Amino acid sequence: MIRYLSLVKGLLFFLLLAVCCNAYAEGSFRDSIKNGKANGELKVWYQTNDKSTGGHDLFDKENSIFDAGLNIGYTTSPWYGFAAAVNFYAVDDLGANGDIANNSAHRIDASESVAWLGEAYISYNKGKSTVKAGRQNIKSPLINSDDWAVFPNSFEALWFQNKDIKDTRITAAYVTKERKIKSDSFEDFAGDNGSLMIGAENKTIPGLTLSGYYYHIRSASDIDSLYFEAAGKIKAVNIAGQYLYFNPDAPGSDETNAFGFLVSSKIGMFDLSGAFTSVGKGTMMAARFSDNGCKTPLFTQTISGDGDIAGATDTDSIKLTAGITPVEKLTLSLSYGYYDHGNSSSASPGNESKSIELTAKYTGFENITLFAAIVNSDHNGVGGWKGATPSDDLNTFRVWASYKF
């Protein structure tokens, strides 16, 4: 953590020094701010289910979630390679609490508004290298800013990327804090010593993308983890494979291995895909380290069958998907996820979980995205997508709308 703060302070000091020592360029510095780019998003998000606890049902406020969000950001134009960006987020219920929805995806207290500075970073670009320090969103298989809710989880980190090697992108990050999807503040990420990520992506072979990541999570267990993926195309068929490895260094802990395959193609007017994944016996689920392991990069993940289901230990999974675009800008997709939990599974030992999901997405209006999903999940009382009892399935309806400006 001390090293991270020192690096951030060093970048700030260098920027201030450059301003002072280049007084003649003051105008161009002002121009970098004046010529920057603003961004924003308005988003409303609603979800309800038929979980019958307490006699409640579909569309009852006790079973429903509503959030309305506003994002406003600004990124300066480059100045001697430097740039800065901020993104401010706010979420409110717009009076829905106590009326149509008593719950929130973001707010600890669903009756209160919440606002936070999700991104605030300085970046420096030189040649084919970029450094970014501060609050930011990160994209990687096991430490990731997920966008399933109104706004993503974000991190305090030092991030580096280099593209000097032909057809290769190298990424490294030192992560110290995270603001989870449902949280009031940025908190230490997996302990107070920071965590390391190093990754590389290569496209030297035409039609083939190879990527690999190493993670060292400096928590009480001191976890080492690997993620590898290969994706390519043979004629009209897309093929991908993945491998995950988790090795916690704690007494009584066992390593976890996972692998998966994905095949997809367009046949006529349909986009078809099939995936298989297998998570071995071990201490850890094959899920992301970020946001409490809510999500997983496994190919068989679905909206409801995610980190705690597809990523559960001792679990073999299948996912089948059929998509169609009946009219321009409208995509319909039907997915079926089947999860076979072994006797040592962290989910429901010796049982099977199922997820059936129908989604619709429309982008036909300028800067507007509309999304709806109907989900049927039978997870034997495991995770957030469970019925009132382990024998009950759960029917869920989700809809959101986004306007970006």
Coordinates of C-alpha atoms in Angstrom, one line a residue, residues 31 38 75 115 164 169 178 204 223 228 313 332:
D31 CA -6.5 23.7 -23.5
A38 CA -17.5 14.9 -21.0
T75 CA -11.6 13.2 -19.3
A115 CA -23.2 8.9 -4.3
D164 CA 5.8 -2.7 -27.9
R169 CA -0.5 -6.6 -25.2
E178 CA -12.4 -2.1 -4.3
T204 CA 0.6 -13.4 -33.8
I223 CA -3.6 -17.0 -3.1
F228 CA -5.4 -19.1 -19.7
T313 CA -16.3 -26.8 -6.7
L332 CA -33.3 -12.2 -28.6

